[in-house]
mmCIF file of C-alpha atoms in Angstrom:
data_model
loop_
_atom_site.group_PDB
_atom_site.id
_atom_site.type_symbol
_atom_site.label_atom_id
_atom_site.label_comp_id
_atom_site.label_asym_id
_atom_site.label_seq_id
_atom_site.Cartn_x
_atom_site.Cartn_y
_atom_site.Cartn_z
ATOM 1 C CA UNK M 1 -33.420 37.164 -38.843
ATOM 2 C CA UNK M 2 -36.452 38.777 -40.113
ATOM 3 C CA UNK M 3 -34.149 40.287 -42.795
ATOM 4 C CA UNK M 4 -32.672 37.136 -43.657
ATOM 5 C CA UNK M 5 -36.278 35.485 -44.342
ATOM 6 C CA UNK M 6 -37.174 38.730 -46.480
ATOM 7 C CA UNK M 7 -34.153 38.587 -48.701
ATOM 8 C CA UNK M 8 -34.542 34.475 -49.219
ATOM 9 C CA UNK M 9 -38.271 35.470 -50.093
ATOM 10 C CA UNK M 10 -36.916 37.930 -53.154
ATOM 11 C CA UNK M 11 -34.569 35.080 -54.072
ATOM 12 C CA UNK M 12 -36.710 32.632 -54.084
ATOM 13 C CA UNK M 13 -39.706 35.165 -56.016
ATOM 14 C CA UNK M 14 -36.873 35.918 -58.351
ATOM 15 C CA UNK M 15 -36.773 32.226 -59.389
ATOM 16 C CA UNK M 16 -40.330 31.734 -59.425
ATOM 17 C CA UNK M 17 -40.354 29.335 -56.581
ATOM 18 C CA UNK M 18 -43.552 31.297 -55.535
ATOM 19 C CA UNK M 19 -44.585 28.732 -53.133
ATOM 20 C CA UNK M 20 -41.306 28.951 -51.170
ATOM 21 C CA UNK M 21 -41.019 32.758 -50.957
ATOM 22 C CA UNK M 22 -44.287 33.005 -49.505
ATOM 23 C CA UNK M 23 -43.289 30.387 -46.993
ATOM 24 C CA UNK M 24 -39.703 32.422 -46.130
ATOM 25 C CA UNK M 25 -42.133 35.453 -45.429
ATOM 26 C CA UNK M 26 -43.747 33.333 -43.492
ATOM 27 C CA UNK M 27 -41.513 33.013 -41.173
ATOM 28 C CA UNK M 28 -40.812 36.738 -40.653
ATOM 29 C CA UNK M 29 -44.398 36.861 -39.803
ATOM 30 C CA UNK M 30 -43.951 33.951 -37.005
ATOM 31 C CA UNK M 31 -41.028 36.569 -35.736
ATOM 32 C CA UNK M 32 -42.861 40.042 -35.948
ATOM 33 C CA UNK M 33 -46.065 38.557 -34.285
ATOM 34 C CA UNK M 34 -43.759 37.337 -31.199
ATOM 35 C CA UNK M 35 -40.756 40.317 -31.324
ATOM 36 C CA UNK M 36 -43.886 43.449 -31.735
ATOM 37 C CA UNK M 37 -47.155 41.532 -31.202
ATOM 38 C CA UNK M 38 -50.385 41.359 -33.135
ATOM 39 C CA UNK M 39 -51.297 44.843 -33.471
ATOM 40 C CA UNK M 40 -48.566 46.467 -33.556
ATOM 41 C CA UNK M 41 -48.271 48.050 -37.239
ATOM 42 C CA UNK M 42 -44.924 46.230 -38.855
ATOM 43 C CA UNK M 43 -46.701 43.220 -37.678
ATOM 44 C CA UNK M 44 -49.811 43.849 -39.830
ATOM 45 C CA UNK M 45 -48.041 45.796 -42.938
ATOM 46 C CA UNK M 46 -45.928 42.373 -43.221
ATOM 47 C CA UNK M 47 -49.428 40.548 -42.745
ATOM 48 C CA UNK M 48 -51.388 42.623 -45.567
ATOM 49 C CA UNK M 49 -48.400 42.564 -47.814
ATOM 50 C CA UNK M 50 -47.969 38.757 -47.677
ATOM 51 C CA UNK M 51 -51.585 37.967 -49.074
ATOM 52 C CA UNK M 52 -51.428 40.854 -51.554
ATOM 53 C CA UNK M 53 -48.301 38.405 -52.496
ATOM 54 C CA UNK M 54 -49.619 35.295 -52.953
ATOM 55 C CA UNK M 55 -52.331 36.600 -54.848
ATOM 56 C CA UNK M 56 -50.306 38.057 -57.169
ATOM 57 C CA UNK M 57 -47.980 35.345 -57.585
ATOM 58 C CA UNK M 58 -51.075 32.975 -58.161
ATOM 59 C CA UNK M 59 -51.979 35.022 -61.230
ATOM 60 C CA UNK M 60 -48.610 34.643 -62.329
ATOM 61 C CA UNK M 61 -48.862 30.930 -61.851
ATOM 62 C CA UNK M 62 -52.544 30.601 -63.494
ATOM 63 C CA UNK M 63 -50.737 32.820 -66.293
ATOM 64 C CA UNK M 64 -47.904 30.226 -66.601
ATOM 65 C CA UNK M 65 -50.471 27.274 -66.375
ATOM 66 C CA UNK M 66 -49.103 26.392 -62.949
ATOM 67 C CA UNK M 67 -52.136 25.485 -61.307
ATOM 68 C CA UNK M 68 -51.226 23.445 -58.573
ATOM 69 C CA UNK M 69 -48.987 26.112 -56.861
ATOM 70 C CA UNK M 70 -51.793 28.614 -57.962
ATOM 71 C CA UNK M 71 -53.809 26.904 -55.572
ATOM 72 C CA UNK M 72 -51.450 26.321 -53.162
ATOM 73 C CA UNK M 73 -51.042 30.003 -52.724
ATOM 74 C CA UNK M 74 -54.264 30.794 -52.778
ATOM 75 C CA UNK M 75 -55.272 28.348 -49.980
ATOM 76 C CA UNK M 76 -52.305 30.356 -48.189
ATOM 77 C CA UNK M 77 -54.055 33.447 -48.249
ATOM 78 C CA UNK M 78 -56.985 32.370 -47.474
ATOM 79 C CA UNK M 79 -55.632 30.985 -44.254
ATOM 80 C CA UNK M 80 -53.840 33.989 -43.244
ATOM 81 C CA UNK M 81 -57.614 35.953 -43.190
ATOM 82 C CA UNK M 82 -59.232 33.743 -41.507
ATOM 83 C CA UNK M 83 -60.604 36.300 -38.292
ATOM 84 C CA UNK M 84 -59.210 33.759 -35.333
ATOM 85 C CA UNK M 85 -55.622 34.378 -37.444
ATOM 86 C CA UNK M 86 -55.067 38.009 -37.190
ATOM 87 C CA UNK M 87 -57.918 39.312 -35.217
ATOM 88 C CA UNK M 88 -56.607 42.805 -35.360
ATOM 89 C CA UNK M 89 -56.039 42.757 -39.084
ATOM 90 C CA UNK M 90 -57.902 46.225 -40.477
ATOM 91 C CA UNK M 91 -57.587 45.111 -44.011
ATOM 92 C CA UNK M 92 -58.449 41.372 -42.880
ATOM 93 C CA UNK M 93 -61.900 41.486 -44.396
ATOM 94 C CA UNK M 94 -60.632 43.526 -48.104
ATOM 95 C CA UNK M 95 -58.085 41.090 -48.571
ATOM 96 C CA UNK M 96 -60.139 38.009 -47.778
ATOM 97 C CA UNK M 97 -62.669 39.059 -50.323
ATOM 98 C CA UNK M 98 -59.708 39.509 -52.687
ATOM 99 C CA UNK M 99 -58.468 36.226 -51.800
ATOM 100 C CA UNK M 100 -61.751 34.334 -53.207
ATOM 101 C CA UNK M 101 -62.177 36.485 -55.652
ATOM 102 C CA UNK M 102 -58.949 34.936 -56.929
ATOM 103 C CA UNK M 103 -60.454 31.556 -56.066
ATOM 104 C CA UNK M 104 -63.283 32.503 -58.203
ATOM 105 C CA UNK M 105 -60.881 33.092 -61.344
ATOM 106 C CA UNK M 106 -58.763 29.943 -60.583
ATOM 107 C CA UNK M 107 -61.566 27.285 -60.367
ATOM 108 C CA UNK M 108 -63.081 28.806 -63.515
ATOM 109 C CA UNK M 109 -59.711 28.605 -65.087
ATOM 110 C CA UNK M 110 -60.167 25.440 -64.266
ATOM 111 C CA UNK M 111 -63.311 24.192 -65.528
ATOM 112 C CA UNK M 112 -64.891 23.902 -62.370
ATOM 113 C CA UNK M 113 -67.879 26.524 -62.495
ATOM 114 C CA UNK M 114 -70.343 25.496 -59.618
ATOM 115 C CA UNK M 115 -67.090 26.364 -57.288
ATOM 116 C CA UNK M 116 -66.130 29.237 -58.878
ATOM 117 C CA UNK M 117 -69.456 30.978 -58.320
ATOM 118 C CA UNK M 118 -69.269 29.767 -54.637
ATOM 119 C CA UNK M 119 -65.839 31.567 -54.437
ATOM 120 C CA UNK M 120 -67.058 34.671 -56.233
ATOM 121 C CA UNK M 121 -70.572 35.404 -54.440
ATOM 122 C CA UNK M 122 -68.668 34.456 -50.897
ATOM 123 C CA UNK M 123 -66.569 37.686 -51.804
ATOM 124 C CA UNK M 124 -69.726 39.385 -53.332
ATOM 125 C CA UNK M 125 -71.479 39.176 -49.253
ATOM 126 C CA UNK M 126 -68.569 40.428 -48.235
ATOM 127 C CA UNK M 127 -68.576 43.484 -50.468
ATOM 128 C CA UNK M 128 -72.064 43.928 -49.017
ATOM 129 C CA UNK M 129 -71.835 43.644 -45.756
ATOM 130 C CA UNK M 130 -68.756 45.682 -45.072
ATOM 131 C CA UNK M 131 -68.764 48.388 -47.995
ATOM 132 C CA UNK M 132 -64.783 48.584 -47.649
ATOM 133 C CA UNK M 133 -63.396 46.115 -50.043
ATOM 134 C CA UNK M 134 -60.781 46.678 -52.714
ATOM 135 C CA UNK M 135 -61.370 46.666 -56.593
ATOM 136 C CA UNK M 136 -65.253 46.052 -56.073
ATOM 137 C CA UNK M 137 -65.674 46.241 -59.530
ATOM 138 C CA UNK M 138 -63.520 43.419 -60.463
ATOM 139 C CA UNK M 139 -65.184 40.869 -58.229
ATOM 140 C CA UNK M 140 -68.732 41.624 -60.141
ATOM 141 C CA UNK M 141 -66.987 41.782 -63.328
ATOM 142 C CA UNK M 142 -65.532 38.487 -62.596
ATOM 143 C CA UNK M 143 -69.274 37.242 -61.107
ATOM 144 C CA UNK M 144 -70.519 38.797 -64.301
ATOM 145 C CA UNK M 145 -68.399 36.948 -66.750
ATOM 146 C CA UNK M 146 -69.724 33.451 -64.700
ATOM 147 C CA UNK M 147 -73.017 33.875 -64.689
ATOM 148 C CA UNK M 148 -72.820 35.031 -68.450
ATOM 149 C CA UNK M 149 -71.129 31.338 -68.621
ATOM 150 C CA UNK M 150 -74.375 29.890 -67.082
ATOM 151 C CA UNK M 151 -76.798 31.641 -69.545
ATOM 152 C CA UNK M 152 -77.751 34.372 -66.915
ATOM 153 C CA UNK M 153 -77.163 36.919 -68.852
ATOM 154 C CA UNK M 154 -79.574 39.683 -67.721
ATOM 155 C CA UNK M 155 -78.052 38.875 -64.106
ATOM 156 C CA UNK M 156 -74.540 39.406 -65.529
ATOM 157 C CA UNK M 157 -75.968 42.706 -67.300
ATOM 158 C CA UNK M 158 -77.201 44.095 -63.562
ATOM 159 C CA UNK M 159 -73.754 43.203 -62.231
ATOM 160 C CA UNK M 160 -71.869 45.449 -64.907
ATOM 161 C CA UNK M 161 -73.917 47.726 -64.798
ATOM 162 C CA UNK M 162 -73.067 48.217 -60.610
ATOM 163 C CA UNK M 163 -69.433 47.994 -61.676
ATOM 164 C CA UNK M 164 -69.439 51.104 -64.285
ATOM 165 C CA UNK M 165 -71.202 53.119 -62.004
ATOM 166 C CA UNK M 166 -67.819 52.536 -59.473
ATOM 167 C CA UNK M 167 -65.419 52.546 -61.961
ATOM 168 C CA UNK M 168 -66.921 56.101 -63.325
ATOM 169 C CA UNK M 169 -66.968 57.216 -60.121
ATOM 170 C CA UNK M 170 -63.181 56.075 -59.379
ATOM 171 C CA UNK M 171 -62.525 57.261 -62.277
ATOM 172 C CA UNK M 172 -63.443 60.569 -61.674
ATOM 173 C CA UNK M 173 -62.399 61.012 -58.541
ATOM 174 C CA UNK M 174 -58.858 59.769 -59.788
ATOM 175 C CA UNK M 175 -58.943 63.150 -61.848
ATOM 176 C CA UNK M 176 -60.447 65.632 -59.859
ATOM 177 C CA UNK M 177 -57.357 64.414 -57.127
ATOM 178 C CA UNK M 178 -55.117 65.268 -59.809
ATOM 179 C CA UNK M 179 -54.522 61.727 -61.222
ATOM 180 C CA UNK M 180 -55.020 61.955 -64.885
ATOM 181 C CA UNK M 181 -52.161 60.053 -66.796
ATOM 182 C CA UNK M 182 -51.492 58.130 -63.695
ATOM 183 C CA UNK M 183 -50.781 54.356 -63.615
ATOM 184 C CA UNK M 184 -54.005 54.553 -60.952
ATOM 185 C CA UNK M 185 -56.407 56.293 -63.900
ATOM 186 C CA UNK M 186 -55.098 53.715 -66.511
ATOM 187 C CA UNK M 187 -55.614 50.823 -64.326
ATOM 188 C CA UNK M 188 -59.375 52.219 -63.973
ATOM 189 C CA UNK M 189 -60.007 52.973 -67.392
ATOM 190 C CA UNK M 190 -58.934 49.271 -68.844
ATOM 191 C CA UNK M 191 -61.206 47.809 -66.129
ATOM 192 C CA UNK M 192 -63.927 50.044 -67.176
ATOM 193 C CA UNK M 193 -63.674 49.433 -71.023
ATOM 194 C CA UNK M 194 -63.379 45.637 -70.135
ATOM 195 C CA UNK M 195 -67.052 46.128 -68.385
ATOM 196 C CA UNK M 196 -68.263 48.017 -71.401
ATOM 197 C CA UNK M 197 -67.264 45.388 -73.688
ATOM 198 C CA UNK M 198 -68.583 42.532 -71.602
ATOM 199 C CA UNK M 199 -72.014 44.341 -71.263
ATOM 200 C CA UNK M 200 -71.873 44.657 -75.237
ATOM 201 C CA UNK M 201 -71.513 40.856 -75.043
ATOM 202 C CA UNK M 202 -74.337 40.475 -72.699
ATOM 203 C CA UNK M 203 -76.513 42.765 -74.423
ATOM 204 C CA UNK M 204 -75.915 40.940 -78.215
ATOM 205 C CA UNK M 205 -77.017 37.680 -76.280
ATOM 206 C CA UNK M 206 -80.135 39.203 -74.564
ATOM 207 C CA UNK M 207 -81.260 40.390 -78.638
ATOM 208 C CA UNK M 208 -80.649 44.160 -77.917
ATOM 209 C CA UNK M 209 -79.099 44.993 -80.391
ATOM 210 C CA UNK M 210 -79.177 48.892 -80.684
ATOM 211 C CA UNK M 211 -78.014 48.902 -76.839
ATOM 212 C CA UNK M 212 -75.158 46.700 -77.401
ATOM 213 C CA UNK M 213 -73.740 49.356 -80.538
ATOM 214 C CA UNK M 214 -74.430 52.154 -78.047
ATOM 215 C CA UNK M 215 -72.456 50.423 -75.416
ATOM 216 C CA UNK M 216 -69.347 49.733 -77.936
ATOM 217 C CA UNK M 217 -69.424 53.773 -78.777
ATOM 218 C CA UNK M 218 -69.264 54.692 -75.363
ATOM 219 C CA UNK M 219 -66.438 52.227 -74.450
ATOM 220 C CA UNK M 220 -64.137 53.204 -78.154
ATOM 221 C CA UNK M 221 -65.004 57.102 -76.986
ATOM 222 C CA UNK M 222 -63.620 56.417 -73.794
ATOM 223 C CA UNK M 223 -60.595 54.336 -75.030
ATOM 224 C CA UNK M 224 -59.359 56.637 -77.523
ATOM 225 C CA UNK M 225 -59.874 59.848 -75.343
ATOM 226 C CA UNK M 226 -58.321 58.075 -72.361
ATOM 227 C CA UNK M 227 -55.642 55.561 -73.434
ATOM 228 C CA UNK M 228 -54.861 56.632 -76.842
ATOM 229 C CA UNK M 229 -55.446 55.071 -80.796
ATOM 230 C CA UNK M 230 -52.657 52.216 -80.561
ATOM 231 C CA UNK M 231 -53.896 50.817 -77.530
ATOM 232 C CA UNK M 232 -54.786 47.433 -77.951
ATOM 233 C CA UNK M 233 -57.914 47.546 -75.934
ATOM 234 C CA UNK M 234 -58.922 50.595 -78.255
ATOM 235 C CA UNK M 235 -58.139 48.094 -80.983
ATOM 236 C CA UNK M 236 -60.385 45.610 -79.494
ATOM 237 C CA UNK M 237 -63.454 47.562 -78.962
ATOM 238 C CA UNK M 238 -62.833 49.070 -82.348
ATOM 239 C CA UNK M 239 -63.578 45.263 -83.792
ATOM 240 C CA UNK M 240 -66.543 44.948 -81.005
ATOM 241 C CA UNK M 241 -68.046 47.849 -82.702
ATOM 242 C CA UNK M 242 -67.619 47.083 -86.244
ATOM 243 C CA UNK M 243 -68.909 43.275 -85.542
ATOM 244 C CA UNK M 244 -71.999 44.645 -83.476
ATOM 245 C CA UNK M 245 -72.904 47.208 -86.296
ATOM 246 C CA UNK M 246 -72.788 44.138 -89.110
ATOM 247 C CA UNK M 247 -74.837 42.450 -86.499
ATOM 248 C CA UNK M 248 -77.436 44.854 -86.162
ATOM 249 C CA UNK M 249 -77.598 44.311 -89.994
ATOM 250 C CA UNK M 250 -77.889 40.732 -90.721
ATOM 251 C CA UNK M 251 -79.264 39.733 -87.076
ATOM 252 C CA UNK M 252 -76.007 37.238 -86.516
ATOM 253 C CA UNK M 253 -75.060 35.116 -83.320
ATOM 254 C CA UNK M 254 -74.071 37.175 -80.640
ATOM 255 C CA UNK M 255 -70.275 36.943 -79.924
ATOM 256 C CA UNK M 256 -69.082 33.830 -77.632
ATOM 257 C CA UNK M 257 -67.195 35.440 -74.286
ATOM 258 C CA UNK M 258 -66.550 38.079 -72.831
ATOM 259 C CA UNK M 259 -62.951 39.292 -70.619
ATOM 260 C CA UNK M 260 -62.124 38.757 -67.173
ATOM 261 C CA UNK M 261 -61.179 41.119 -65.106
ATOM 262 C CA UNK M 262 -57.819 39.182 -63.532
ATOM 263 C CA UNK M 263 -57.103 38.983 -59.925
ATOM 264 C CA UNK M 264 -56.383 41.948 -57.606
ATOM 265 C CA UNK M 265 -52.849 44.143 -58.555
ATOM 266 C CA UNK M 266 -53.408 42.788 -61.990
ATOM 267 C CA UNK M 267 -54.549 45.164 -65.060
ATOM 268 C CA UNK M 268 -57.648 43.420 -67.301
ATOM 269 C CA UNK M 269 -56.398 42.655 -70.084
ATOM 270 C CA UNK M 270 -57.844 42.015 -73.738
ATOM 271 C CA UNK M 271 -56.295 38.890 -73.891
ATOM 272 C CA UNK M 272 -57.948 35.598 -74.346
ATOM 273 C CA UNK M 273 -60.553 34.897 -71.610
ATOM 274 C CA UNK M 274 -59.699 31.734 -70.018
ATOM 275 C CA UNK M 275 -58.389 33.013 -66.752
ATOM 276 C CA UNK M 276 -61.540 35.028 -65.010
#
C-alpha cells in the first residue's frame, strides 16, 4: 500500500498536481507511523523527505505564479514540524526553520512585508537557538533582502555580512573534502556571489561608495575563478561593477533591489527579484 501511495505521489508530481502528491505521501506516512512506529528510521526518512517536498514544490508554484497551492503546501509543512507531530523527528527543528523561511519568501512574493519578516526572524531564533539548521545563509540573505525593503539597510549589511562568513567557510570546507566542481561547491558559490551583490546594493544605498566597488571585485573574482566567464551570474556582477564604478563618478542613485536567495533545494538565481 505504501508503494501504491508513493507511485500516485510521482504521478500526480509529474502533472503538477503538487497539492495532491503531497497528500498521497501523506498517506504512506499515516501507514509507516502505525506498520514501524514513530522512531523507527523509514518512518522519519519518509517524514523529512515529505517537507523537503512541499517546499520545493511551493517554489515551483511561487515560480509558476500559483500562489494559492504555494501556500497550501507550505501550511503543510509547517504542520508536519510542529514538535507534538513527530516528537522524535531529528531534523524536526532544520526543516521547520526551512519551512518559514519559505513563508518568508512567499508572503513577500506577495506583497505582504510585515508577515514576511515575522516568518523570516521566527526561522532566524531558530537558527540561534539550535545552531543546526540547513542553508543558514539563505534565511539571512532572505531577512537581508526584507529589511533592505524597509530602509534598514545597515541591518541588512550586518546580516550579509554573517552569511559570507558561512558561505566562505562552506565553501571551503566543500574543497578541502574534495568537492571542487561539485553541484554542492556551485550551489555555494551562486549563494555567495548573490550575498556579495546584495551587500554592493546595500552599501551604494548607505553612500559608501568605494566599499560597494570593492565588494563587486571580490564577487566578479570569485565568479569568474569559480563558475566560469559565460556564467550569467558572472555576467551580472560584471554590470554591478561597471554601474558602481560610473557611480562612484557622477555620485548617482544607488541601484533599486537586490536578489533573493530562493527557498531551500533551490539555487539563487540572478533572475528578477520578486520571489525572496
Amino acid at each position: 500500500a505504501i508503494d501504491r501511495f508513493e507511485e500516485e505521489s510521482r504521478t500526480s508530481e509529474a502533472q503538477r498536481s503538487f497539492v495532491m502528491a503531497a497528500e498521497c505521501l501523506e498517506q504512506g506516512i499515516v501507514l509507516r507511523r502505525k506498520f514501524f512506529g514513530d522512531t523507527h528510521g523509514d518512518f522519519l526518512g519518509a517524514l523529512a523527505a515529505y517537507v523537503a517536498l512541499c517546499n520545493r514544490w511551493a517554489v515551483q508554484c511561487m515560480h509558476a505564479s500559483q500562489y494559492t497551492m504555494a501556500l497550501e503546501l507550505l501550511k503543510k509543512a509547517e504542520r508536519m514540524t510542529e514538535a507534538d507531530n513527530a516528537p522524535n523527528f531529528p531534523r524536526r527543528v532544520s526543516l521547520r526553520a526551512a519551512t518559514f523561511n519559505s513563508l518568508g519568501c512567499y508572503y513577500r512574493s506577495r506583497g505582504k512585508l510585515n508577515a514576511a519578516l515575522q516568518f523570516v526572524e521566527k526561522a532566524i531564533k531558530i537558527q540561534q537557538r539550535f545552531k543546526d539548521t540547513e542553508n543558514p545563509s539563505r534565511i539571512l540573505i532572505n531577512y537581508a533582502v526584507l529589511l533592505s525593503t524597509m530602509s534598514r539597510h545597515k541591518e541588512a549589511v550586518e546580516h550579509l555580512e554573517g552569511a559570507i562568513a558561512i558561505l566562505n567557510d562552506q565553501e571551503r570546507q566543500i574543497s578541502c573534502d574534495g568537492g571542487d566542481g561539485s553541484r554542492a561547491q556551485q550551489d555555494c558559490v551562486c549563494a555567495l556571489i548573490v550575498a556579495h551583490f546584495n551587500m554592493w546594493i546595500e552599501l551604494s544605498r548607505l553612500g559608501r561608495r568605494v566599499a560597494s566597488v570593492d565588494c563587486a571585485i571580490r564577487a566578479l573574482n570569485i565568479a569568474r575563478m569559480k563558475l566560469g566567464a559565460a556564467h550569467s551570474l558572472t555576467n551580472r556582477m560584471e554590470d554591478a561593477l561597471v554601474v558602481s564604478r560610473e557611480e562612484l563618478a557622477r555620485n548617482a542613485p544607488p541601484p533599486r533591489s537586490g536578489l533573493p536567495a530562493l527557498a531551500n533545494d533551490a539555487r539563487p538565481r540572478s533572475a528578477e527579484p520578486e520571489e525572496g
